[in-house]
Amino acid sequence: MGAPLSQQESHSYPPEPHHSPDNTYGSPISGSCITDDVNDFRYRLRELETVMLGPDSDILDSYDSTFPNHIASPVMDNWRQMMEAIPRGDLKQVLIACAKAVSDNDLLTAQWLMSELRQMVSVSGEPIQRLGAYMLEGLVARLASSGSSIYKSLRCKEPASADLLSYMHILYEVCPYFKFGYMSANGAIAEAMKDENRVHIIDFQIAQGSQWITLIQAFAARPGGPPHIRITGIDDSTSAYARGGELNIVGQRLSRLAESFKVPFEFHAAAISGCDVQVGNLRIQPGEALAVNFAFMLHHMPDESVSTENHRDRLLRLVKSLSPKVVTLVEQESNTNTAPFFPRFVEALNYYTAMFESIDATLPRELKERINVEQHCLARDVVNIIACEGTERVERHELLGKWKSRFRMAGFSPYPLSCVVNATIKTLLENYCNKYRLEERDGALYLGWMDRDLVASCAWR
């Protein structure tokens, strides 16, 4: 387990992260990952940078004249834009230019821009600088073809479960994304189960179990007494995207809570990957009203673009066969599933910029806890989106329109939103920055930051 970044270590990336012992993520990108060809490129880069940044103001014009006219103009326009963006401090444009160079396999340009980016990013700077640090790490990993190894290294260097739970709790408290998703899902479940005496909730990625605290409390206050609640918590601690909930700890925590509120309660731990779930793992019992919860989980399931087994749609068909009273969906409103690398990079940059800006509105930039939250709760996802492909890329978000199509194909129909729940969420947002916005649209709820939708929630039956 590596120690979290300290404030002193976090001001900027070292000049050569491949060889530095202080590399943010340890040393997954070692010298052995970089070939002699790339070392040669780095030497050529230094030469090129010396020329291009030198005192001769006519160098671009003379360089331009060496190209045929039909090639020179686009090439030199790109170079001029990059040369203007760097002194201007336009980090976003330099990141995009670097990603384009990586996408085009233009190693010369990519390595040069990476060297410039290392001087511009900082995990204790402005939101775009902090995000840029992790996006740069993803670009370096992709260029070195080590996306998979760096992603796994990030997981190996995660803190102990108790510390990770603490970081996730901080994120839960300072940003309303999780609370919004959990409240909207719980509202639909409470409404569907208002007349039921035995309730079985299947949570396909229970994580820390935080979602069920308020629902257990709500059931405890139900007129006529609470129902008997059984929660099946699914989480695979060995999976690439596990968040260290430790099912036994989660079950004990929820059991103690239910006991304190005098709610009859059972917890069934299913330590299994969503890809491997079968009906037999869920212990369905007659006489129980069933609710199924997909909160920030389905985007981890490979679809038809990754595997012929298409577990994303298989799970929906499996759940439909159980005849649940309600199925809840909460997902990031982002398109990173089938998009090619470059548009996926731009989408991730825009999405996580809004996310980091919202964190910046609550947590001071120099606060060590903020650095830990961003590094351990968000950075690994960013690196995975940028650096990995195929089955190694597990962060595969889709827009709600695509999720709706999948649910309808599986035989589901929309479950109506609750006006009471919507009003409650609006009240919740009053405790946060006024740049958050809530919108009800086409039978779903969207939570956004300024003009960017970040999380969408809806229910099905």
CSV table of C-alpha atoms in Angstrom, one decimal:
chain,number,residue,atom,x,y,z
A,1,MET,CA,0.0,0.0,0.0
A,2,GLY,CA,1.5,3.3,-1.0
A,3,ALA,CA,1.1,6.4,1.1
A,4,PRO,CA,-1.3,9.0,-0.2
A,5,LEU,CA,0.2,12.1,-1.8
A,6,SER,CA,1.3,14.6,0.8
A,7,GLN,CA,0.9,18.3,0.3
A,8,GLN,CA,4.7,18.7,-0.2
A,9,GLU,CA,4.7,16.1,-2.9
A,10,SER,CA,1.8,17.4,-4.8
A,11,HIS,CA,2.7,20.7,-6.4
A,12,SER,CA,3.6,19.4,-9.8
A,13,TYR,CA,4.7,16.3,-11.7
A,14,PRO,CA,8.5,15.6,-11.7
A,15,PRO,CA,10.3,16.2,-15.0
A,16,GLU,CA,10.7,12.5,-15.7
A,17,PRO,CA,7.9,10.5,-13.9
A,18,HIS,CA,9.1,7.3,-15.6
A,19,HIS,CA,12.2,7.2,-13.4
A,20,SER,CA,11.2,9.2,-10.4
A,21,PRO,CA,10.6,7.5,-7.1
A,22,ASP,CA,8.0,10.1,-6.3
A,23,ASN,CA,5.8,9.3,-9.2
A,24,THR,CA,2.2,9.8,-8.1
A,25,TYR,CA,1.2,6.2,-8.6
A,26,GLY,CA,4.5,4.4,-7.7
A,27,SER,CA,6.4,3.0,-10.6
A,28,PRO,CA,4.1,1.1,-13.0
A,29,ILE,CA,5.7,3.0,-15.9
A,30,SER,CA,9.3,1.9,-15.5
A,31,GLY,CA,12.3,2.5,-17.7
A,32,SER,CA,11.7,-0.9,-19.2
A,33,CYS,CA,8.3,0.2,-20.5
A,34,ILE,CA,9.9,2.9,-22.7
A,35,THR,CA,11.8,1.7,-25.7
A,36,ASP,CA,15.0,3.0,-27.2
A,37,ASP,CA,13.0,4.4,-30.0
A,38,VAL,CA,11.0,6.6,-27.6
A,39,ASN,CA,14.3,7.7,-25.9
A,40,ASP,CA,15.5,8.7,-29.3
A,41,PHE,CA,12.2,10.6,-29.8
A,42,ARG,CA,12.8,12.4,-26.5
A,43,TYR,CA,16.2,13.5,-27.7
A,44,ARG,CA,14.7,14.8,-30.9
A,45,LEU,CA,12.1,16.5,-28.9
A,46,ARG,CA,14.6,18.5,-27.0
A,47,GLU,CA,16.2,19.6,-30.2
A,48,LEU,CA,12.9,20.5,-31.7
A,49,GLU,CA,11.8,22.4,-28.6
A,50,THR,CA,15.1,24.3,-28.5
A,51,VAL,CA,14.6,25.4,-32.1
A,52,MET,CA,10.9,26.2,-31.8
A,53,LEU,CA,11.3,28.1,-28.5
A,54,GLY,CA,14.5,29.9,-29.5
A,55,PRO,CA,14.9,33.6,-30.3
A,56,ASP,CA,14.6,33.2,-34.1
A,57,SER,CA,11.1,34.5,-34.8
A,58,ASP,CA,11.2,33.4,-38.4
A,59,ILE,CA,11.8,29.7,-37.6
A,60,LEU,CA,8.1,28.8,-38.1
A,61,ASP,CA,8.0,30.5,-41.5
A,62,SER,CA,11.2,28.8,-42.7
A,63,TYR,CA,9.9,25.5,-41.3
A,64,ASP,CA,6.6,26.1,-43.1
A,65,SER,CA,8.4,26.6,-46.4
A,66,THR,CA,9.9,23.1,-46.3
A,67,PHE,CA,6.4,21.5,-46.6
A,68,PRO,CA,4.2,21.3,-49.8
A,69,ASN,CA,1.5,23.9,-49.7
A,70,HIS,CA,-1.4,21.4,-49.2
A,71,ILE,CA,0.4,20.0,-46.1
A,72,ALA,CA,2.1,23.0,-44.6
A,73,SER,CA,-0.9,25.0,-43.7
A,74,PRO,CA,-2.8,22.5,-41.5
A,75,VAL,CA,0.4,21.2,-39.9
A,76,MET,CA,1.7,24.7,-39.1
A,77,ASP,CA,-1.7,25.9,-37.9
A,78,ASN,CA,-1.7,23.1,-35.4
A,79,TRP,CA,1.8,23.9,-34.2
A,80,ARG,CA,1.0,27.6,-33.9
A,81,GLN,CA,-2.1,26.9,-31.9
A,82,MET,CA,-0.1,24.7,-29.5
A,83,MET,CA,2.7,27.3,-29.2
A,84,GLU,CA,0.1,29.9,-28.4
A,85,ALA,CA,-1.7,27.8,-25.9
A,86,ILE,CA,1.3,26.9,-23.8
A,87,PRO,CA,2.5,30.4,-22.8
A,88,ARG,CA,-1.2,31.4,-22.4
A,89,GLY,CA,-1.5,28.7,-19.8
A,90,ASP,CA,-4.4,27.1,-21.7
A,91,LEU,CA,-4.1,23.7,-20.0
A,92,LYS,CA,-7.3,22.3,-21.5
A,93,GLN,CA,-6.2,23.0,-25.1
A,94,VAL,CA,-2.7,21.5,-24.4
A,95,LEU,CA,-4.3,18.4,-23.0
A,96,ILE,CA,-6.5,18.0,-26.0
A,97,ALA,CA,-3.6,18.6,-28.4
A,98,CYS,CA,-1.6,16.0,-26.5
A,99,ALA,CA,-4.5,13.5,-26.7
A,100,LYS,CA,-4.8,14.1,-30.4
A,101,ALA,CA,-1.1,13.5,-30.9
A,102,VAL,CA,-1.4,10.2,-29.0
A,103,SER,CA,-4.5,9.3,-31.0
A,104,ASP,CA,-2.5,10.0,-34.2
A,105,ASN,CA,0.5,8.0,-32.9
A,106,ASP,CA,2.5,11.2,-33.3
A,107,LEU,CA,5.1,10.3,-30.7
A,108,LEU,CA,7.3,13.3,-31.3
A,109,THR,CA,4.5,15.8,-30.6
A,110,ALA,CA,3.0,13.8,-27.8
A,111,GLN,CA,6.3,13.5,-25.9
A,112,TRP,CA,7.0,17.2,-26.3
A,113,LEU,CA,3.5,18.2,-25.1
A,114,MET,CA,3.8,15.8,-22.1
A,115,SER,CA,7.0,17.6,-21.1
A,116,GLU,CA,5.1,20.9,-21.2
A,117,LEU,CA,2.1,19.5,-19.4
A,118,ARG,CA,4.3,18.3,-16.5
A,119,GLN,CA,5.1,22.0,-15.8
A,120,MET,CA,1.4,23.0,-15.9
A,121,VAL,CA,-0.4,20.4,-13.8
A,122,SER,CA,-0.7,20.2,-10.0
A,123,VAL,CA,-2.8,18.1,-7.7
A,124,SER,CA,-3.1,21.1,-5.4
A,125,GLY,CA,-3.9,23.7,-8.0
A,126,GLU,CA,-7.0,24.8,-9.8
A,127,PRO,CA,-9.6,22.1,-10.8
A,128,ILE,CA,-8.3,21.8,-14.3
A,129,GLN,CA,-4.7,21.5,-13.0
A,130,ARG,CA,-5.7,18.8,-10.6
A,131,LEU,CA,-7.6,16.8,-13.2
A,132,GLY,CA,-4.9,17.5,-15.8
A,133,ALA,CA,-2.4,15.7,-13.5
A,134,TYR,CA,-4.4,12.5,-13.7
A,135,MET,CA,-5.3,12.8,-17.3
A,136,LEU,CA,-1.6,13.3,-18.1
A,137,GLU,CA,-0.8,10.1,-16.2
A,138,GLY,CA,-3.4,8.3,-18.3
A,139,LEU,CA,-1.9,9.7,-21.5
A,140,VAL,CA,1.6,8.6,-20.5
A,141,ALA,CA,0.3,5.1,-19.6
A,142,ARG,CA,-1.5,4.8,-22.9
A,143,LEU,CA,1.6,5.9,-24.9
A,144,ALA,CA,3.7,3.4,-23.0
A,145,SER,CA,1.1,0.7,-23.5
A,146,SER,CA,1.0,0.2,-19.8
A,147,GLY,CA,-2.6,1.3,-19.1
A,148,SER,CA,-3.5,-2.0,-17.7
A,149,SER,CA,-0.5,-2.3,-15.4
A,150,ILE,CA,-0.8,1.3,-14.1
A,151,TYR,CA,-4.5,0.8,-13.4
A,152,LYS,CA,-3.8,-2.4,-11.5
A,153,SER,CA,-1.0,-0.7,-9.7
A,154,LEU,CA,-3.4,2.1,-8.6
A,155,ARG,CA,-5.6,-0.5,-7.1
A,156,CYS,CA,-2.7,-2.3,-5.3
A,157,LYS,CA,-1.7,1.1,-3.8
A,158,GLU,CA,-5.1,1.9,-2.5
A,159,PRO,CA,-5.3,2.6,1.2
A,160,ALA,CA,-6.7,0.2,3.7
A,161,SER,CA,-10.4,-0.4,3.5
A,162,ALA,CA,-11.1,1.8,6.6
A,163,ASP,CA,-9.2,4.7,5.0
A,164,LEU,CA,-10.9,4.3,1.6
A,165,LEU,CA,-14.3,4.2,3.3
A,166,SER,CA,-13.3,7.5,5.0
A,167,TYR,CA,-12.4,9.1,1.6
A,168,MET,CA,-15.6,7.8,0.0
A,169,HIS,CA,-17.6,9.2,2.9
A,170,ILE,CA,-16.0,12.6,2.5
A,171,LEU,CA,-16.9,12.6,-1.2
A,172,TYR,CA,-20.4,11.5,-0.2
A,173,GLU,CA,-20.7,14.4,2.2
A,174,VAL,CA,-19.2,17.2,0.1
A,175,CYS,CA,-20.9,16.5,-3.2
A,176,PRO,CA,-24.5,15.6,-3.6
A,177,TYR,CA,-24.1,13.1,-6.5
A,178,PHE,CA,-24.3,10.0,-4.4
A,179,LYS,CA,-27.0,11.4,-2.1
A,180,PHE,CA,-29.0,12.5,-5.2
A,181,GLY,CA,-28.8,9.0,-6.7
A,182,TYR,CA,-29.5,7.2,-3.5
A,183,MET,CA,-32.4,9.4,-2.5
A,184,SER,CA,-34.1,9.2,-5.9
A,185,ALA,CA,-33.7,5.4,-6.0
A,186,ASN,CA,-34.8,5.0,-2.4
A,187,GLY,CA,-37.9,7.1,-3.0
A,188,ALA,CA,-39.0,4.8,-5.9
A,189,ILE,CA,-38.4,1.7,-3.7
A,190,ALA,CA,-40.3,3.2,-0.7
A,191,GLU,CA,-43.2,4.1,-3.0
A,192,ALA,CA,-43.3,0.6,-4.6
A,193,MET,CA,-43.1,-1.2,-1.2
A,194,LYS,CA,-45.4,1.0,0.8
A,195,ASP,CA,-48.0,-1.8,1.3
A,196,GLU,CA,-45.5,-4.8,1.5
A,197,ASN,CA,-44.7,-6.7,4.6
A,198,ARG,CA,-41.7,-8.6,3.3
A,199,VAL,CA,-39.2,-6.7,1.1
A,200,HIS,CA,-36.1,-8.1,-0.6
A,201,ILE,CA,-33.7,-5.6,-2.0
A,202,ILE,CA,-30.9,-6.8,-4.4
A,203,ASP,CA,-28.1,-4.3,-4.6
A,204,PHE,CA,-25.8,-5.1,-7.5
A,205,GLN,CA,-22.9,-3.1,-6.1
A,206,ILE,CA,-23.5,-2.3,-2.5
A,207,ALA,CA,-20.1,-0.7,-1.9
A,208,GLN,CA,-20.2,0.8,1.6
A,209,GLY,CA,-24.0,0.3,2.0
A,210,SER,CA,-24.6,4.0,2.6
A,211,GLN,CA,-27.6,4.1,0.4
A,212,TRP,CA,-29.7,1.9,2.7
A,213,ILE,CA,-29.3,3.9,5.9
A,214,THR,CA,-32.0,6.4,5.2
A,215,LEU,CA,-34.3,3.8,3.7
A,216,ILE,CA,-34.1,1.6,6.8
A,217,GLN,CA,-34.9,4.7,8.8
A,218,ALA,CA,-37.9,5.5,6.5
A,219,PHE,CA,-39.3,2.0,6.8
A,220,ALA,CA,-38.9,2.2,10.6
A,221,ALA,CA,-41.3,5.2,10.6
A,222,ARG,CA,-43.9,3.7,8.4
A,223,PRO,CA,-47.4,3.7,9.8
A,224,GLY,CA,-48.4,0.2,10.9
A,225,GLY,CA,-44.8,-0.8,11.5
A,226,PRO,CA,-41.8,-1.6,9.3
A,227,PRO,CA,-41.7,-4.5,6.9
A,228,HIS,CA,-39.2,-7.4,7.2
A,229,ILE,CA,-36.2,-6.3,5.1
A,230,ARG,CA,-33.7,-8.6,3.4
A,231,ILE,CA,-30.8,-7.0,1.5
A,232,THR,CA,-28.7,-9.1,-0.9
A,233,GLY,CA,-25.4,-7.1,-1.2
A,234,ILE,CA,-23.4,-8.0,-4.3
A,235,ASP,CA,-19.8,-6.9,-4.5
A,236,ASP,CA,-16.6,-8.6,-5.7
A,237,SER,CA,-13.6,-7.3,-3.7
A,238,THR,CA,-11.2,-8.8,-6.2
A,239,SER,CA,-12.7,-7.0,-9.2
A,240,ALA,CA,-10.9,-4.2,-11.0
A,241,TYR,CA,-13.5,-1.6,-9.9
A,242,ALA,CA,-14.2,-2.7,-6.3
A,243,ARG,CA,-14.3,0.1,-3.8
A,244,GLY,CA,-13.3,-1.8,-0.7
A,245,GLY,CA,-16.6,-2.1,1.1
A,246,GLU,CA,-15.9,-5.5,2.6
A,247,LEU,CA,-19.3,-7.2,2.6
A,248,ASN,CA,-19.1,-8.6,6.1
A,249,ILE,CA,-18.4,-5.1,7.5
A,250,VAL,CA,-21.3,-3.6,5.5
A,251,GLY,CA,-23.7,-6.3,6.6
A,252,GLN,CA,-22.8,-5.8,10.3
A,253,ARG,CA,-23.1,-2.1,10.0
A,254,LEU,CA,-26.6,-2.3,8.5
A,255,SER,CA,-27.7,-5.0,10.9
A,256,ARG,CA,-26.8,-2.8,13.9
A,257,LEU,CA,-28.6,0.1,12.4
A,258,ALA,CA,-31.8,-1.9,11.7
A,259,GLU,CA,-31.7,-3.3,15.2
A,260,SER,CA,-31.5,0.2,16.7
A,261,PHE,CA,-34.6,1.2,14.8
A,262,LYS,CA,-36.4,-2.1,15.6
A,263,VAL,CA,-36.6,-3.1,11.9
A,264,PRO,CA,-36.6,-6.9,11.2
A,265,PHE,CA,-33.5,-7.3,9.0
A,266,GLU,CA,-31.4,-9.9,7.2
A,267,PHE,CA,-28.3,-9.4,5.1
A,268,HIS,CA,-27.1,-11.8,2.5
A,269,ALA,CA,-23.5,-11.3,1.3
A,270,ALA,CA,-22.9,-12.3,-2.4
A,271,ALA,CA,-19.2,-11.9,-3.0
A,272,ILE,CA,-19.4,-12.3,-6.8
A,273,SER,CA,-18.8,-10.2,-9.9
A,274,GLY,CA,-21.9,-8.9,-11.7
A,275,CYS,CA,-20.7,-10.8,-14.8
A,276,ASP,CA,-21.0,-14.1,-12.9
A,277,VAL,CA,-24.3,-13.5,-11.2
A,278,GLN,CA,-27.0,-16.2,-11.8
A,279,VAL,CA,-30.5,-16.5,-10.3
A,280,GLY,CA,-29.2,-19.1,-7.8
A,281,ASN,CA,-26.9,-16.5,-6.2
A,282,LEU,CA,-29.8,-14.2,-5.3
A,283,ARG,CA,-31.7,-16.5,-2.9
A,284,ILE,CA,-35.1,-15.5,-4.2
A,285,GLN,CA,-37.9,-16.5,-1.8
A,286,PRO,CA,-41.6,-16.7,-2.3
A,287,GLY,CA,-43.7,-14.1,-0.6
A,288,GLU,CA,-41.1,-11.3,-0.8
A,289,ALA,CA,-41.7,-8.2,-2.9
A,290,LEU,CA,-38.5,-7.6,-4.9
A,291,ALA,CA,-36.6,-4.4,-5.6
A,292,VAL,CA,-33.4,-4.3,-7.6
A,293,ASN,CA,-30.9,-1.5,-7.4
A,294,PHE,CA,-28.3,-0.6,-10.1
A,295,ALA,CA,-26.5,2.4,-8.6
A,296,PHE,CA,-23.3,3.4,-10.4
A,297,MET,CA,-22.8,-0.2,-11.4
A,298,LEU,CA,-24.1,-1.2,-14.8
A,299,HIS,CA,-21.4,0.8,-16.6
A,300,HIS,CA,-18.9,-1.7,-15.3
A,301,MET,CA,-20.6,-4.5,-17.2
A,302,PRO,CA,-19.1,-5.3,-20.6
A,303,ASP,CA,-21.6,-4.9,-23.4
A,304,GLU,CA,-21.8,-6.3,-26.9
A,305,SER,CA,-18.9,-4.1,-28.0
A,306,VAL,CA,-16.6,-5.9,-25.6
A,307,SER,CA,-17.9,-9.4,-25.2
A,308,THR,CA,-20.3,-11.7,-27.1
A,309,GLU,CA,-21.8,-12.6,-23.7
A,310,ASN,CA,-23.0,-9.0,-23.3
A,311,HIS,CA,-23.4,-9.1,-19.5
A,312,ARG,CA,-24.9,-5.6,-19.5
A,313,ASP,CA,-28.0,-6.7,-21.3
A,314,ARG,CA,-27.9,-10.3,-19.8
A,315,LEU,CA,-28.2,-8.9,-16.3
A,316,LEU,CA,-31.2,-6.8,-17.3
A,317,ARG,CA,-33.0,-9.8,-18.8
A,318,LEU,CA,-32.1,-11.9,-15.7
A,319,VAL,CA,-33.6,-9.3,-13.4
A,320,LYS,CA,-36.7,-9.0,-15.6
A,321,SER,CA,-37.3,-12.7,-15.2
A,322,LEU,CA,-37.5,-12.2,-11.4
A,323,SER,CA,-40.6,-10.0,-11.9
A,324,PRO,CA,-39.4,-7.2,-9.6
A,325,LYS,CA,-41.8,-4.5,-8.4
A,326,VAL,CA,-39.2,-1.8,-9.1
A,327,VAL,CA,-35.7,-1.5,-10.6
A,328,THR,CA,-33.7,1.6,-10.0
A,329,LEU,CA,-30.9,3.0,-12.2
A,330,VAL,CA,-28.4,5.7,-11.3
A,331,GLU,CA,-25.6,6.4,-13.7
A,332,GLN,CA,-23.1,9.0,-14.7
A,333,GLU,CA,-24.4,11.0,-17.6
A,334,SER,CA,-21.4,10.5,-19.9
A,335,ASN,CA,-20.5,8.8,-23.1
A,336,THR,CA,-17.3,6.8,-22.7
A,337,ASN,CA,-18.4,3.3,-23.7
A,338,THR,CA,-17.9,2.8,-27.5
A,339,ALA,CA,-16.5,6.2,-28.3
A,340,PRO,CA,-13.0,6.1,-30.0
A,341,PHE,CA,-10.1,7.3,-27.9
A,342,PHE,CA,-9.9,10.9,-28.8
A,343,PRO,CA,-13.6,11.9,-28.5
A,344,ARG,CA,-13.6,9.7,-25.3
A,345,PHE,CA,-10.8,11.8,-23.9
A,346,VAL,CA,-12.5,15.1,-24.7
A,347,GLU,CA,-15.8,13.7,-23.1
A,348,ALA,CA,-13.9,12.7,-20.0
A,349,LEU,CA,-12.1,16.0,-19.8
A,350,ASN,CA,-15.4,17.9,-19.9
A,351,TYR,CA,-17.2,15.6,-17.5
A,352,TYR,CA,-14.5,15.4,-14.8
A,353,THR,CA,-13.7,19.2,-15.1
A,354,ALA,CA,-17.3,19.8,-13.9
A,355,MET,CA,-16.8,17.2,-11.2
A,356,PHE,CA,-13.5,18.7,-10.0
A,357,GLU,CA,-14.9,22.2,-10.0
A,358,SER,CA,-17.8,21.1,-7.8
A,359,ILE,CA,-15.3,19.6,-5.3
A,360,ASP,CA,-13.3,22.8,-5.4
A,361,ALA,CA,-16.4,24.7,-4.3
A,362,THR,CA,-16.4,22.8,-1.0
A,363,LEU,CA,-13.0,21.5,-0.1
A,364,PRO,CA,-9.9,23.8,0.2
A,365,ARG,CA,-7.3,23.2,-2.4
A,366,GLU,CA,-4.5,22.6,0.1
A,367,LEU,CA,-6.5,20.2,2.2
A,368,LYS,CA,-4.8,16.8,2.3
A,369,GLU,CA,-8.2,15.0,2.5
A,370,ARG,CA,-9.3,16.6,-0.8
A,371,ILE,CA,-6.2,15.3,-2.5
A,372,ASN,CA,-6.9,11.8,-1.1
A,373,VAL,CA,-10.5,11.9,-2.2
A,374,GLU,CA,-9.6,12.9,-5.7
A,375,GLN,CA,-6.7,10.5,-6.0
A,376,HIS,CA,-8.4,7.4,-4.5
A,377,CYS,CA,-12.0,8.0,-5.5
A,378,LEU,CA,-11.7,9.6,-9.0
A,379,ALA,CA,-8.2,9.4,-10.5
A,380,ARG,CA,-8.2,5.6,-11.1
A,381,ASP,CA,-11.4,5.9,-13.1
A,382,VAL,CA,-9.9,8.8,-15.2
A,383,VAL,CA,-6.8,6.8,-15.9
A,384,ASN,CA,-8.8,3.7,-16.9
A,385,ILE,CA,-11.0,5.7,-19.4
A,386,ILE,CA,-7.9,7.1,-21.0
A,387,ALA,CA,-5.2,4.4,-20.9
A,388,CYS,CA,-7.1,1.1,-21.2
A,389,GLU,CA,-9.0,-0.6,-24.0
A,390,GLY,CA,-10.9,-3.9,-24.5
A,391,THR,CA,-11.7,-5.9,-21.4
A,392,GLU,CA,-9.2,-3.8,-19.3
A,393,ARG,CA,-11.4,-0.7,-19.8
A,394,VAL,CA,-14.1,-1.1,-17.2
A,395,GLU,CA,-15.3,2.5,-16.9
A,396,ARG,CA,-17.8,2.4,-19.8
A,397,HIS,CA,-20.5,5.1,-19.2
A,398,GLU,CA,-23.5,5.6,-21.4
A,399,LEU,CA,-26.0,8.4,-21.8
A,400,LEU,CA,-29.4,7.8,-20.3
A,401,GLY,CA,-31.0,7.5,-23.7
A,402,LYS,CA,-28.9,4.4,-24.3
A,403,TRP,CA,-29.8,2.9,-20.9
A,404,LYS,CA,-33.5,3.5,-21.7
A,405,SER,CA,-33.2,1.5,-24.9
A,406,ARG,CA,-31.5,-1.4,-23.1
A,407,PHE,CA,-34.2,-1.5,-20.4
A,408,ARG,CA,-37.0,-1.4,-23.0
A,409,MET,CA,-35.4,-4.2,-25.0
A,410,ALA,CA,-35.3,-6.3,-21.8
A,411,GLY,CA,-39.0,-5.8,-21.4
A,412,PHE,CA,-39.2,-3.0,-18.7
A,413,SER,CA,-41.5,0.0,-18.7
A,414,PRO,CA,-40.8,3.3,-16.9
A,415,TYR,CA,-41.8,3.7,-13.2
A,416,PRO,CA,-43.2,7.2,-12.5
A,417,LEU,CA,-41.2,9.7,-10.6
A,418,SER,CA,-42.4,10.8,-7.1
A,419,CYS,CA,-43.2,14.5,-6.7
A,420,VAL,CA,-42.4,14.2,-3.0
A,421,VAL,CA,-39.0,12.7,-3.7
A,422,ASN,CA,-38.2,15.5,-6.2
A,423,ALA,CA,-39.1,18.1,-3.7
A,424,THR,CA,-36.9,16.5,-1.1
A,425,ILE,CA,-33.9,16.4,-3.4
A,426,LYS,CA,-34.5,20.1,-4.2
A,427,THR,CA,-34.4,20.8,-0.5
A,428,LEU,CA,-31.2,18.8,-0.2
A,429,LEU,CA,-29.5,20.9,-2.9
A,430,GLU,CA,-30.1,24.0,-0.9
A,431,ASN,CA,-27.3,22.9,1.4
A,432,TYR,CA,-24.8,23.0,-1.4
A,433,CYS,CA,-23.4,25.4,-3.9
A,434,ASN,CA,-26.0,27.2,-6.0
A,435,LYS,CA,-24.3,26.1,-9.2
A,436,TYR,CA,-25.8,22.6,-8.8
A,437,ARG,CA,-29.0,22.2,-10.8
A,438,LEU,CA,-31.8,19.6,-10.8
A,439,GLU,CA,-33.9,18.9,-13.8
A,440,GLU,CA,-36.8,16.5,-14.5
A,441,ARG,CA,-36.8,15.4,-18.1
A,442,ASP,CA,-38.5,12.6,-20.0
A,443,GLY,CA,-39.3,10.6,-16.9
A,444,ALA,CA,-35.9,10.9,-15.3
A,445,LEU,CA,-34.0,13.2,-12.9
A,446,TYR,CA,-30.8,14.8,-13.8
A,447,LEU,CA,-28.3,16.4,-11.4
A,448,GLY,CA,-25.8,18.8,-13.0
A,449,TRP,CA,-23.1,21.3,-12.3
A,450,MET,CA,-23.9,24.6,-14.2
A,451,ASP,CA,-24.7,23.5,-17.7
A,452,ARG,CA,-23.4,20.0,-17.5
A,453,ASP,CA,-25.5,16.9,-16.6
A,454,LEU,CA,-23.5,14.7,-14.3
A,455,VAL,CA,-25.8,12.0,-12.9
A,456,ALA,CA,-29.1,10.6,-14.1
A,457,SER,CA,-31.7,8.6,-12.2
A,458,CYS,CA,-34.8,6.7,-13.2
A,459,ALA,CA,-36.9,3.7,-12.2
A,460,TRP,CA,-38.4,0.8,-14.1
A,461,ARG,CA,-40.9,-2.1,-13.6
